[in-house]
PDB file of C-alpha atoms and ligand atoms in Angstrom:
ATOM      1  CA  MET A   1      -3.135  14.973  22.292  1.00  0.00           C
ATOM      2  CA  ARG A   2      -1.792  15.349  18.762  1.00  0.00           C
ATOM      3  CA  GLY A   3       1.156  13.122  17.890  1.00  0.00           C
ATOM      4  CA  PRO A   4       4.377  14.193  16.181  1.00  0.00           C
ATOM      5  CA  PRO A   5       4.491  14.181  12.374  1.00  0.00           C
ATOM      6  CA  THR A   6       5.004  10.530  11.460  1.00  0.00           C
ATOM      7  CA  LEU A   7       5.294   8.357   8.364  1.00  0.00           C
ATOM      8  CA  LEU A   8       4.922   4.597   8.091  1.00  0.00           C
ATOM      9  CA  VAL A   9       5.658   2.797   4.830  1.00  0.00           C
ATOM     10  CA  HIS A  10       5.255  -0.823   3.792  1.00  0.00           C
ATOM     11  CA  GLY A  11       6.565  -2.758   0.821  1.00  0.00           C
ATOM     12  CA  GLY A  12       4.197  -5.744   1.010  1.00  0.00           C
ATOM     13  CA  ALA A  13       3.545  -8.747   3.273  1.00  0.00           C
ATOM     14  CA  GLY A  14       4.687 -12.176   2.085  1.00  0.00           C
ATOM     15  CA  THR A  15       8.019 -13.759   1.286  1.00  0.00           C
ATOM     16  CA  ILE A  16      10.701 -11.635  -0.361  1.00  0.00           C
ATOM     17  CA  SER A  17      12.905 -13.789  -2.558  1.00  0.00           C
ATOM     18  CA  GLU A  18      16.575 -13.829  -1.651  1.00  0.00           C
ATOM     19  CA  ALA A  19      17.469 -12.232  -4.975  1.00  0.00           C
ATOM     20  CA  LEU A  20      15.273  -9.195  -4.295  1.00  0.00           C
ATOM     21  CA  ARG A  21      16.050  -8.544  -0.636  1.00  0.00           C
ATOM     22  CA  GLU A  22      18.814  -6.003  -1.110  1.00  0.00           C
ATOM     23  CA  ASP A  23      16.821  -4.043  -3.701  1.00  0.00           C
ATOM     24  CA  VAL A  24      13.746  -4.024  -1.464  1.00  0.00           C
ATOM     25  CA  ARG A  25      15.792  -2.985   1.566  1.00  0.00           C
ATOM     26  CA  ALA A  26      17.362  -0.097  -0.357  1.00  0.00           C
ATOM     27  CA  GLY A  27      14.072   0.931  -1.983  1.00  0.00           C
ATOM     28  CA  ILE A  28      12.024   1.073   1.203  1.00  0.00           C
ATOM     29  CA  HIS A  29      14.792   2.965   2.999  1.00  0.00           C
ATOM     30  CA  ALA A  30      15.117   5.560   0.235  1.00  0.00           C
ATOM     31  CA  ALA A  31      11.353   6.132   0.194  1.00  0.00           C
ATOM     32  CA  THR A  32      11.301   6.508   3.994  1.00  0.00           C
ATOM     33  CA  ILE A  33      14.145   9.049   3.955  1.00  0.00           C
ATOM     34  CA  ARG A  34      12.422  11.108   1.259  1.00  0.00           C
ATOM     35  CA  GLY A  35       9.190  10.963   3.242  1.00  0.00           C
ATOM     36  CA  GLN A  36      11.011  12.168   6.344  1.00  0.00           C
ATOM     37  CA  GLU A  37      12.368  15.180   4.439  1.00  0.00           C
ATOM     38  CA  LEU A  38       8.820  16.029   3.418  1.00  0.00           C
ATOM     39  CA  LEU A  39       7.556  15.587   6.996  1.00  0.00           C
ATOM     40  CA  ARG A  40      10.216  18.027   8.156  1.00  0.00           C
ATOM     41  CA  SER A  41       9.306  20.510   5.424  1.00  0.00           C
ATOM     42  CA  GLY A  42       5.726  20.655   6.712  1.00  0.00           C
ATOM     43  CA  ALA A  43       4.166  19.031   3.627  1.00  0.00           C
ATOM     44  CA  SER A  44       0.600  17.742   3.916  1.00  0.00           C
ATOM     45  CA  ALA A  45      -0.188  14.121   4.767  1.00  0.00           C
ATOM     46  CA  VAL A  46      -1.667  13.606   1.291  1.00  0.00           C
ATOM     47  CA  ASP A  47       1.396  15.054  -0.473  1.00  0.00           C
ATOM     48  CA  ILE A  48       3.760  12.921   1.598  1.00  0.00           C
ATOM     49  CA  ALA A  49       1.795   9.667   1.187  1.00  0.00           C
ATOM     50  CA  VAL A  50       1.531  10.188  -2.577  1.00  0.00           C
ATOM     51  CA  ALA A  51       5.219  11.100  -2.923  1.00  0.00           C
ATOM     52  CA  VAL A  52       6.341   8.000  -1.034  1.00  0.00           C
ATOM     53  CA  VAL A  53       4.023   5.665  -2.929  1.00  0.00           C
ATOM     54  CA  ARG A  54       5.187   7.224  -6.228  1.00  0.00           C
ATOM     55  CA  ILE A  55       8.823   6.475  -5.386  1.00  0.00           C
ATOM     56  CA  LEU A  56       7.936   2.846  -4.774  1.00  0.00           C
ATOM     57  CA  GLU A  57       5.758   2.637  -7.898  1.00  0.00           C
ATOM     58  CA  ASP A  58       8.788   3.691  -9.936  1.00  0.00           C
ATOM     59  CA  ASP A  59      11.037   1.149  -8.233  1.00  0.00           C
ATOM     60  CA  PRO A  60      10.911  -2.172 -10.146  1.00  0.00           C
ATOM     61  CA  ALA A  61      11.666  -4.120  -6.953  1.00  0.00           C
ATOM     62  CA  PHE A  62       8.035  -3.565  -5.897  1.00  0.00           C
ATOM     63  CA  ASN A  63       4.743  -4.847  -7.264  1.00  0.00           C
ATOM     64  CA  ALA A  64       3.229  -1.484  -8.184  1.00  0.00           C
ATOM     65  CA  GLY A  65       3.606   0.701 -11.262  1.00  0.00           C
ATOM     66  CA  ARG A  66       6.887  -0.352 -12.926  1.00  0.00           C
ATOM     67  CA  GLY A  67       7.530  -4.023 -12.184  1.00  0.00           C
ATOM     68  CA  ALA A  68       3.912  -4.811 -11.231  1.00  0.00           C
ATOM     69  CA  CYS A  69       3.039  -8.492 -11.531  1.00  0.00           C
ATOM     70  CA  LEU A  70       1.174  -9.813 -14.565  1.00  0.00           C
ATOM     71  CA  THR A  71      -2.299 -11.302 -14.853  1.00  0.00           C
ATOM     72  CA  GLU A  72      -2.975 -14.783 -16.170  1.00  0.00           C
ATOM     73  CA  ALA A  73      -3.299 -13.134 -19.591  1.00  0.00           C
ATOM     74  CA  GLY A  74       0.171 -11.608 -19.235  1.00  0.00           C
ATOM     75  CA  GLU A  75      -0.927  -7.998 -18.770  1.00  0.00           C
ATOM     76  CA  VAL A  76      -0.407  -5.416 -16.035  1.00  0.00           C
ATOM     77  CA  GLU A  77      -3.633  -4.342 -14.295  1.00  0.00           C
ATOM     78  CA  VAL A  78      -3.185  -2.078 -11.321  1.00  0.00           C
ATOM     79  CA  ASP A  79      -5.242  -0.973  -8.303  1.00  0.00           C
ATOM     80  CA  ALA A  80      -4.649   1.978  -5.969  1.00  0.00           C
ATOM     81  CA  GLY A  81      -6.492   3.846  -3.229  1.00  0.00           C
ATOM     82  CA  ILE A  82      -6.097   6.898  -1.021  1.00  0.00           C
ATOM     83  CA  MET A  83      -8.097   8.458   1.831  1.00  0.00           C
ATOM     84  CA  ARG A  84      -7.624  11.670   3.831  1.00  0.00           C
ATOM     85  CA  SER A  85      -8.884  11.985   7.366  1.00  0.00           C
ATOM     86  CA  TYR A  86     -10.213  15.515   7.649  1.00  0.00           C
ATOM     87  CA  ASP A  87     -13.305  15.017   5.508  1.00  0.00           C
ATOM     88  CA  ARG A  88     -13.032  11.241   5.037  1.00  0.00           C
ATOM     89  CA  ARG A  89     -12.855  11.637   1.248  1.00  0.00           C
ATOM     90  CA  SER A  90     -11.309   8.766  -0.639  1.00  0.00           C
ATOM     91  CA  GLY A  91     -10.387   7.949  -4.223  1.00  0.00           C
ATOM     92  CA  ALA A  92      -9.422   4.687  -5.876  1.00  0.00           C
ATOM     93  CA  ILE A  93      -8.966   2.954  -9.195  1.00  0.00           C
ATOM     94  CA  ALA A  94      -9.042  -0.735 -10.034  1.00  0.00           C
ATOM     95  CA  GLY A  95      -8.158  -2.888 -13.017  1.00  0.00           C
ATOM     96  CA  VAL A  96      -6.379  -0.158 -14.984  1.00  0.00           C
ATOM     97  CA  LYS A  97      -4.045  -1.539 -17.638  1.00  0.00           C
ATOM     98  CA  SER A  98      -0.346  -0.703 -17.963  1.00  0.00           C
ATOM     99  CA  CYS A  99      -0.339   2.322 -15.684  1.00  0.00           C
ATOM    100  CA  LEU A 100       2.913   3.537 -14.139  1.00  0.00           C
ATOM    101  CA  ASP A 101       1.512   5.876 -11.487  1.00  0.00           C
ATOM    102  CA  PRO A 102      -1.935   4.713 -10.357  1.00  0.00           C
ATOM    103  CA  ILE A 103      -1.799   6.599  -7.056  1.00  0.00           C
ATOM    104  CA  LEU A 104      -1.923   9.888  -8.993  1.00  0.00           C
ATOM    105  CA  ILE A 105      -5.186   8.838 -10.635  1.00  0.00           C
ATOM    106  CA  ALA A 106      -6.629   7.686  -7.294  1.00  0.00           C
ATOM    107  CA  ARG A 107      -5.760  11.092  -5.865  1.00  0.00           C
ATOM    108  CA  ALA A 108      -7.455  12.838  -8.796  1.00  0.00           C
ATOM    109  CA  VAL A 109     -10.590  10.741  -8.172  1.00  0.00           C
ATOM    110  CA  MET A 110     -10.555  11.864  -4.525  1.00  0.00           C
ATOM    111  CA  GLU A 111      -9.867  15.521  -5.237  1.00  0.00           C
ATOM    112  CA  THR A 112     -11.747  16.220  -8.450  1.00  0.00           C
ATOM    113  CA  THR A 113     -14.783  13.924  -8.660  1.00  0.00           C
ATOM    114  CA  ARG A 114     -17.849  13.134  -6.590  1.00  0.00           C
ATOM    115  CA  HIS A 115     -16.928   9.413  -6.765  1.00  0.00           C
ATOM    116  CA  ALA A 116     -14.723   7.126  -4.716  1.00  0.00           C
ATOM    117  CA  LEU A 117     -13.813   4.306  -7.129  1.00  0.00           C
ATOM    118  CA  LEU A 118     -13.354   4.171 -10.899  1.00  0.00           C
ATOM    119  CA  VAL A 119     -12.545   0.922 -12.687  1.00  0.00           C
ATOM    120  CA  GLY A 120     -11.027  -0.351 -15.925  1.00  0.00           C
ATOM    121  CA  PRO A 121     -11.458   1.605 -19.163  1.00  0.00           C
ATOM    122  CA  GLY A 122     -13.581   4.271 -17.432  1.00  0.00           C
ATOM    123  CA  ALA A 123     -10.773   4.997 -14.993  1.00  0.00           C
ATOM    124  CA  GLU A 124      -8.251   5.153 -17.836  1.00  0.00           C
ATOM    125  CA  ALA A 125     -10.474   7.501 -19.866  1.00  0.00           C
ATOM    126  CA  PHE A 126     -10.873   9.733 -16.797  1.00  0.00           C
ATOM    127  CA  ALA A 127      -7.105   9.849 -16.297  1.00  0.00           C
ATOM    128  CA  ARG A 128      -6.361  10.624 -19.936  1.00  0.00           C
ATOM    129  CA  ALA A 129      -9.022  13.346 -20.037  1.00  0.00           C
ATOM    130  CA  ARG A 130      -7.493  14.983 -16.937  1.00  0.00           C
ATOM    131  CA  GLY A 131      -3.933  14.520 -18.151  1.00  0.00           C
ATOM    132  CA  VAL A 132      -3.020  12.419 -15.101  1.00  0.00           C
ATOM    133  CA  GLY A 133      -1.130   9.144 -15.200  1.00  0.00           C
ATOM    134  CA  SER A 134       1.397   7.560 -17.574  1.00  0.00           C
ATOM    135  CA  PHE A 135       0.500   4.512 -19.606  1.00  0.00           C
ATOM    136  CA  GLY A 136       2.274   1.941 -21.751  1.00  0.00           C
ATOM    137  CA  SER A 137       3.473  -1.613 -21.356  1.00  0.00           C
ATOM    138  CA  ALA A 138       7.060  -0.487 -21.975  1.00  0.00           C
ATOM    139  CA  GLU A 139       6.699   1.795 -18.919  1.00  0.00           C
ATOM    140  CA  VAL A 140       5.494  -0.894 -16.546  1.00  0.00           C
ATOM    141  CA  GLU A 141       6.743  -4.249 -17.756  1.00  0.00           C
ATOM    142  CA  THR A 142      10.213  -5.401 -16.790  1.00  0.00           C
ATOM    143  CA  VAL A 143      12.254  -8.374 -17.953  1.00  0.00           C
ATOM    144  CA  LYS A 144      11.946  -9.733 -14.409  1.00  0.00           C
ATOM    145  CA  SER A 145       8.160  -9.396 -14.207  1.00  0.00           C
ATOM    146  CA  ARG A 146       7.726 -11.143 -17.592  1.00  0.00           C
ATOM    147  CA  GLU A 147      10.123 -13.894 -16.561  1.00  0.00           C
ATOM    148  CA  ARG A 148       8.325 -14.391 -13.240  1.00  0.00           C
ATOM    149  CA  TRP A 149       5.012 -14.635 -15.101  1.00  0.00           C
ATOM    150  CA  ARG A 150       6.444 -17.225 -17.516  1.00  0.00           C
ATOM    151  CA  ARG A 151       7.874 -19.312 -14.684  1.00  0.00           C
ATOM    152  CA  ALA A 152       4.671 -19.090 -12.647  1.00  0.00           C
ATOM    153  CA  LEU A 153       2.597 -20.194 -15.656  1.00  0.00           C
ATOM    154  CA  ALA A 154       4.970 -23.119 -16.156  1.00  0.00           C
ATOM    155  CA  GLY A 155       4.541 -24.051 -12.469  1.00  0.00           C
ATOM    156  CA  GLU A 156       8.235 -23.469 -11.751  1.00  0.00           C
ATOM    157  CA  ILE A 157       7.591 -20.923  -8.973  1.00  0.00           C
ATOM    158  CA  SER A 158       4.815 -20.497  -6.455  1.00  0.00           C
ATOM    159  CA  ILE A 159       2.267 -17.744  -6.967  1.00  0.00           C
ATOM    160  CA  ASP A 160       1.429 -17.559  -3.256  1.00  0.00           C
ATOM    161  CA  ASN A 161       2.313 -14.806  -0.806  1.00  0.00           C
ATOM    162  CA  ARG A 162       4.771 -12.777  -2.825  1.00  0.00           C
ATOM    163  CA  ALA A 163       5.575  -9.578  -0.931  1.00  0.00           C
ATOM    164  CA  ASP A 164       5.888  -6.305  -2.760  1.00  0.00           C
ATOM    165  CA  THR A 165       2.721  -4.184  -2.838  1.00  0.00           C
ATOM    166  CA  VAL A 166       3.311  -0.689  -1.460  1.00  0.00           C
ATOM    167  CA  GLY A 167       1.553   1.647   0.959  1.00  0.00           C
ATOM    168  CA  ALA A 168       1.987   4.531   3.377  1.00  0.00           C
ATOM    169  CA  VAL A 169       0.191   6.189   6.280  1.00  0.00           C
ATOM    170  CA  VAL A 170       1.058   9.696   7.402  1.00  0.00           C
ATOM    171  CA  LEU A 171       0.247  12.076  10.254  1.00  0.00           C
ATOM    172  CA  ASP A 172       1.242  15.616   9.339  1.00  0.00           C
ATOM    173  CA  ARG A 173       2.034  18.746  11.321  1.00  0.00           C
ATOM    174  CA  ARG A 174      -1.573  19.914  11.243  1.00  0.00           C
ATOM    175  CA  GLY A 175      -2.768  16.595  12.668  1.00  0.00           C
ATOM    176  CA  HIS A 176      -4.233  15.394   9.376  1.00  0.00           C
ATOM    177  CA  LEU A 177      -3.867  11.760   8.393  1.00  0.00           C
ATOM    178  CA  CYS A 178      -3.708   9.984   5.052  1.00  0.00           C
ATOM    179  CA  ALA A 179      -3.585   6.323   3.960  1.00  0.00           C
ATOM    180  CA  ALA A 180      -2.498   5.317   0.451  1.00  0.00           C
ATOM    181  CA  GLY A 181      -1.622   2.097  -1.359  1.00  0.00           C
ATOM    182  CA  SER A 182      -0.789   0.850  -4.852  1.00  0.00           C
ATOM    183  CA  THR A 183      -0.443  -2.651  -6.294  1.00  0.00           C
ATOM    184  CA  GLY A 184      -0.323  -4.888  -9.326  1.00  0.00           C
ATOM    185  CA  GLY A 185      -2.419  -7.334  -7.272  1.00  0.00           C
ATOM    186  CA  VAL A 186      -1.493 -11.000  -7.139  1.00  0.00           C
ATOM    187  CA  LEU A 187       0.558 -12.886  -9.706  1.00  0.00           C
ATOM    188  CA  LEU A 188      -1.521 -14.725 -12.343  1.00  0.00           C
ATOM    189  CA  LYS A 189      -4.749 -13.132 -11.121  1.00  0.00           C
ATOM    190  CA  LEU A 190      -7.742 -13.456 -13.392  1.00  0.00           C
ATOM    191  CA  PRO A 191      -8.105 -10.423 -15.641  1.00  0.00           C
ATOM    192  CA  GLY A 192     -10.506  -8.044 -13.909  1.00  0.00           C
ATOM    193  CA  ARG A 193      -9.726  -9.251 -10.385  1.00  0.00           C
ATOM    194  CA  ALA A 194      -9.412  -6.462  -7.799  1.00  0.00           C
ATOM    195  CA  GLY A 195      -8.097  -7.006  -4.274  1.00  0.00           C
ATOM    196  CA  ASP A 196      -8.318  -4.960  -1.096  1.00  0.00           C
ATOM    197  CA  THR A 197      -5.951  -2.176  -2.176  1.00  0.00           C
ATOM    198  CA  PRO A 198      -8.619  -0.039  -3.925  1.00  0.00           C
ATOM    199  CA  LEU A 199     -11.344  -0.850  -1.368  1.00  0.00           C
ATOM    200  CA  VAL A 200     -11.968   1.729   1.315  1.00  0.00           C
ATOM    201  CA  GLY A 201     -12.282   0.041   4.715  1.00  0.00           C
ATOM    202  CA  ALA A 202     -10.624  -3.179   3.573  1.00  0.00           C
ATOM    203  CA  GLY A 203      -7.284  -2.058   2.148  1.00  0.00           C
ATOM    204  CA  PHE A 204      -7.099   1.443   3.591  1.00  0.00           C
ATOM    205  CA  PHE A 205      -8.906   3.916   5.824  1.00  0.00           C
ATOM    206  CA  ALA A 206      -8.254   7.327   7.388  1.00  0.00           C
ATOM    207  CA  ASP A 207     -10.319   9.087  10.025  1.00  0.00           C
ATOM    208  CA  PRO A 208      -9.571  12.050  12.320  1.00  0.00           C
ATOM    209  CA  VAL A 209     -10.436  10.136  15.488  1.00  0.00           C
ATOM    210  CA  LEU A 210      -9.518   6.547  14.603  1.00  0.00           C
ATOM    211  CA  GLY A 211      -6.291   7.191  12.669  1.00  0.00           C
ATOM    212  CA  ALA A 212      -5.037   5.775   9.377  1.00  0.00           C
ATOM    213  CA  CYS A 213      -4.366   2.206   8.295  1.00  0.00           C
ATOM    214  CA  CYS A 214      -3.112   0.513   5.134  1.00  0.00           C
ATOM    215  CA  CYS A 215      -3.142  -3.264   4.588  1.00  0.00           C
ATOM    216  CA  THR A 216      -1.171  -5.693   2.470  1.00  0.00           C
ATOM    217  CA  GLY A 217      -1.174  -9.397   1.732  1.00  0.00           C
ATOM    218  CA  VAL A 218      -3.732 -11.617   0.052  1.00  0.00           C
ATOM    219  CA  GLY A 219      -6.591  -9.267  -0.759  1.00  0.00           C
ATOM    220  CA  GLU A 220      -9.315 -11.858  -0.410  1.00  0.00           C
ATOM    221  CA  ALA A 221      -8.259 -12.557   3.216  1.00  0.00           C
ATOM    222  CA  ILE A 222      -8.136  -8.827   3.995  1.00  0.00           C
ATOM    223  CA  MET A 223     -11.508  -8.061   2.390  1.00  0.00           C
ATOM    224  CA  ALA A 224     -13.212 -10.770   4.462  1.00  0.00           C
ATOM    225  CA  LYS A 225     -12.221  -8.885   7.625  1.00  0.00           C
ATOM    226  CA  VAL A 226     -12.676  -5.310   6.293  1.00  0.00           C
ATOM    227  CA  LEU A 227      -9.287  -5.198   7.913  1.00  0.00           C
ATOM    228  CA  ALA A 228      -8.173  -1.555   7.777  1.00  0.00           C
ATOM    229  CA  TYR A 229     -11.364  -0.277   9.373  1.00  0.00           C
ATOM    230  CA  GLU A 230     -11.664  -3.164  11.803  1.00  0.00           C
ATOM    231  CA  ALA A 231      -8.086  -2.717  13.021  1.00  0.00           C
ATOM    232  CA  LEU A 232      -8.600   1.030  13.559  1.00  0.00           C
ATOM    233  CA  ARG A 233     -11.896   0.448  15.343  1.00  0.00           C
ATOM    234  CA  GLN A 234     -10.544  -2.225  17.687  1.00  0.00           C
ATOM    235  CA  VAL A 235      -7.324  -0.353  18.410  1.00  0.00           C
ATOM    236  CA  ALA A 236      -9.275   2.842  19.201  1.00  0.00           C
ATOM    237  CA  ALA A 237     -11.094   0.953  21.958  1.00  0.00           C
ATOM    238  CA  ALA A 238      -7.801  -0.041  23.627  1.00  0.00           C
ATOM    239  CA  PRO A 239      -4.893   2.028  22.235  1.00  0.00           C
ATOM    240  CA  ALA A 240      -2.448   0.728  24.844  1.00  0.00           C
ATOM    241  CA  ARG A 241      -2.855  -2.735  23.307  1.00  0.00           C
ATOM    242  CA  ALA A 242      -2.540  -1.513  19.714  1.00  0.00           C
ATOM    243  CA  HIS A 243       0.195  -3.929  18.595  1.00  0.00           C
ATOM    244  CA  GLU A 244      -1.346  -6.939  20.244  1.00  0.00           C
ATOM    245  CA  ILE A 245      -4.787  -6.211  18.749  1.00  0.00           C
ATOM    246  CA  ALA A 246      -3.480  -5.564  15.244  1.00  0.00           C
ATOM    247  CA  ALA A 247      -1.249  -8.630  15.311  1.00  0.00           C
ATOM    248  CA  ALA A 248      -4.146 -10.829  16.474  1.00  0.00           C
ATOM    249  CA  LEU A 249      -6.329  -9.515  13.638  1.00  0.00           C
ATOM    250  CA  CYS A 250      -3.661 -10.257  11.034  1.00  0.00           C
ATOM    251  CA  LYS A 251      -3.241 -13.730  12.477  1.00  0.00           C
ATOM    252  CA  LEU A 252      -6.982 -14.373  12.364  1.00  0.00           C
ATOM    253  CA  ALA A 253      -7.365 -13.074   8.802  1.00  0.00           C
ATOM    254  CA  SER A 254      -4.451 -15.253   7.759  1.00  0.00           C
ATOM    255  CA  SER A 255      -5.587 -18.425   9.520  1.00  0.00           C
ATOM    256  CA  GLU A 256      -9.109 -18.113   8.118  1.00  0.00           C
ATOM    257  CA  HIS A 257      -7.562 -17.963   4.659  1.00  0.00           C
ATOM    258  CA  GLY A 258      -5.221 -20.933   4.730  1.00  0.00           C
ATOM    259  CA  GLY A 259      -2.208 -19.116   6.159  1.00  0.00           C
ATOM    260  CA  ALA A 260      -2.301 -16.271   3.615  1.00  0.00           C
ATOM    261  CA  ALA A 261       0.134 -13.411   4.120  1.00  0.00           C
ATOM    262  CA  VAL A 262      -1.545 -10.465   5.873  1.00  0.00           C
ATOM    263  CA  GLY A 263       0.033  -7.297   7.253  1.00  0.00           C
ATOM    264  CA  LEU A 264      -0.791  -3.706   8.087  1.00  0.00           C
ATOM    265  CA  ILE A 265       0.615  -0.352   9.093  1.00  0.00           C
ATOM    266  CA  LEU A 266      -1.483   1.824  11.402  1.00  0.00           C
ATOM    267  CA  LEU A 267      -1.048   5.284  12.827  1.00  0.00           C
ATOM    268  CA  ARG A 268      -3.142   6.779  15.630  1.00  0.00           C
ATOM    269  CA  PRO A 269      -3.851  10.518  15.859  1.00  0.00           C
ATOM    270  CA  GLU A 270      -1.743  10.731  19.054  1.00  0.00           C
ATOM    271  CA  GLY A 271       1.188   9.144  17.214  1.00  0.00           C
ATOM    272  CA  THR A 272       1.108   5.452  18.137  1.00  0.00           C
ATOM    273  CA  ALA A 273       2.671   3.615  15.197  1.00  0.00           C
ATOM    274  CA  VAL A 274       1.902  -0.048  14.536  1.00  0.00           C
ATOM    275  CA  ILE A 275       3.681  -2.313  12.046  1.00  0.00           C
ATOM    276  CA  VAL A 276       2.543  -5.953  12.130  1.00  0.00           C
ATOM    277  CA  HIS A 277       2.464  -8.850   9.726  1.00  0.00           C
ATOM    278  CA  GLU A 278       1.573 -12.497   9.636  1.00  0.00           C
ATOM    279  CA  SER A 279       4.061 -13.489   6.949  1.00  0.00           C
ATOM    280  CA  GLU A 280       7.746 -14.193   6.627  1.00  0.00           C
ATOM    281  CA  HIS A 281       8.522 -10.656   5.511  1.00  0.00           C
ATOM    282  CA  MET A 282       6.976  -7.228   5.226  1.00  0.00           C
ATOM    283  CA  SER A 283       9.418  -4.481   4.353  1.00  0.00           C
ATOM    284  CA  TRP A 284       8.670  -1.364   6.407  1.00  0.00           C
ATOM    285  CA  GLY A 285       9.875   2.125   7.139  1.00  0.00           C
ATOM    286  CA  LEU A 286       9.177   4.438  10.080  1.00  0.00           C
ATOM    287  CA  ALA A 287      10.122   8.105  10.287  1.00  0.00           C
ATOM    288  CA  ARG A 288       9.191  10.947  12.607  1.00  0.00           C
ATOM    289  CA  ALA A 289      10.099  14.533  11.871  1.00  0.00           C
ATOM    290  CA  GLU A 290      12.648  14.247  14.716  1.00  0.00           C
ATOM    291  CA  GLY A 291      15.293  11.527  14.997  1.00  0.00           C
ATOM    292  CA  ASP A 292      16.563   8.873  12.617  1.00  0.00           C
ATOM    293  CA  ALA A 293      14.377   6.958  10.207  1.00  0.00           C
ATOM    294  CA  ALA A 294      14.283   3.170  10.574  1.00  0.00           C
ATOM    295  CA  SER A 295      13.456   0.427   8.102  1.00  0.00           C
ATOM    296  CA  GLY A 296      13.679  -3.333   7.718  1.00  0.00           C
ATOM    297  CA  LEU A 297      12.362  -6.460   6.034  1.00  0.00           C
ATOM    298  CA  GLN A 298      10.615  -7.992   9.038  1.00  0.00           C
ATOM    299  CA  ARG A 299       9.041  -6.746  12.209  1.00  0.00           C
ATOM    300  CA  SER A 300       8.196  -8.617  15.397  1.00  0.00           C
ATOM    301  CA  VAL A 301       5.578  -7.386  17.847  1.00  0.00           C
TER     302      VAL A 301
HETATM  303  N1  LIG B 401      -3.290  -6.786  -1.213  1.00  0.00           N
HETATM  304  C1  LIG B 401      -2.844  -6.904  -2.581  1.00  0.00           C
HETATM  305  C2  LIG B 401      -3.920  -7.590  -3.396  1.00  0.00           C
HETATM  306  O1  LIG B 401      -4.473  -8.569  -2.940  1.00  0.00           O
HETATM  307  C3  LIG B 401      -1.566  -7.636  -2.732  1.00  0.00           C
HETATM  308  C4  LIG B 401      -0.504  -7.371  -1.709  1.00  0.00           C
HETATM  309  O2  LIG B 401      -0.692  -6.609  -0.777  1.00  0.00           O
HETATM  310  O3  LIG B 401       0.586  -7.961  -1.837  1.00  0.00           O
HETATM  311  O4  LIG B 401      -4.140  -7.185  -4.511  1.00  0.00           O
END
């Protein structure tokens, strides 16, 4: 049975600082409402996922595009990935400097190349040649992100488990699914470090039978479990226990990585929607074509 058109959004697993909570709450809600309008209009899963991720990339409250966190060297290097279910094509970019809208480049990789992942200067050259993507440190850096970087370098704030990467999974009217995510990675990462967000199977996955999943949290913990694929695979074997299974996987990934923040959103083809996280917060949004959209900063199983 095909489920109703549905959108799930996340704004990152971790701890959302008190000062940012209202901005994150408003940002995730606005993105969810826009996504719901697109669901109702009959837009495709890919168009909806990209539109929602783009809204959050532009919102400086989130760690993606504008406001993305800085590397140890004080630069913005972003990762993004997208996958559509119907032919299992995916596209991703990693380690691209000062890019405002990485999900657009990931989409162009999926739709216009025979590759699945482009990195660093090659990815930037591809984007510029195709006329996709906006670049420039003035576009992506904010006073807050620079200040956070300075304080983290000085040891005044923790670099662990900050919550603000973004992602979406969508089931559209035709029954097609899409998973998409975008991030600045982790604060003070080594230049060149990529996490799970651009890695198919780890950070995201979409399949006509299994569904779509998008992960967030400490990339190294997520990669070790190939979490997006593993969650879809295990949930497909026992859909009635979807929440329990996904929550247990997040818990395991977290505990094997010193209590790292780990979370995911997962959508089954028949419409089961799962939002779980092993972290203090994970902002989320849920919308079906019918009824009211919902959103929040935490979710319990
Ligand atoms: N998963 C992202 C990374 O490790 C970060 C996050 O989701 O907060 O790059």
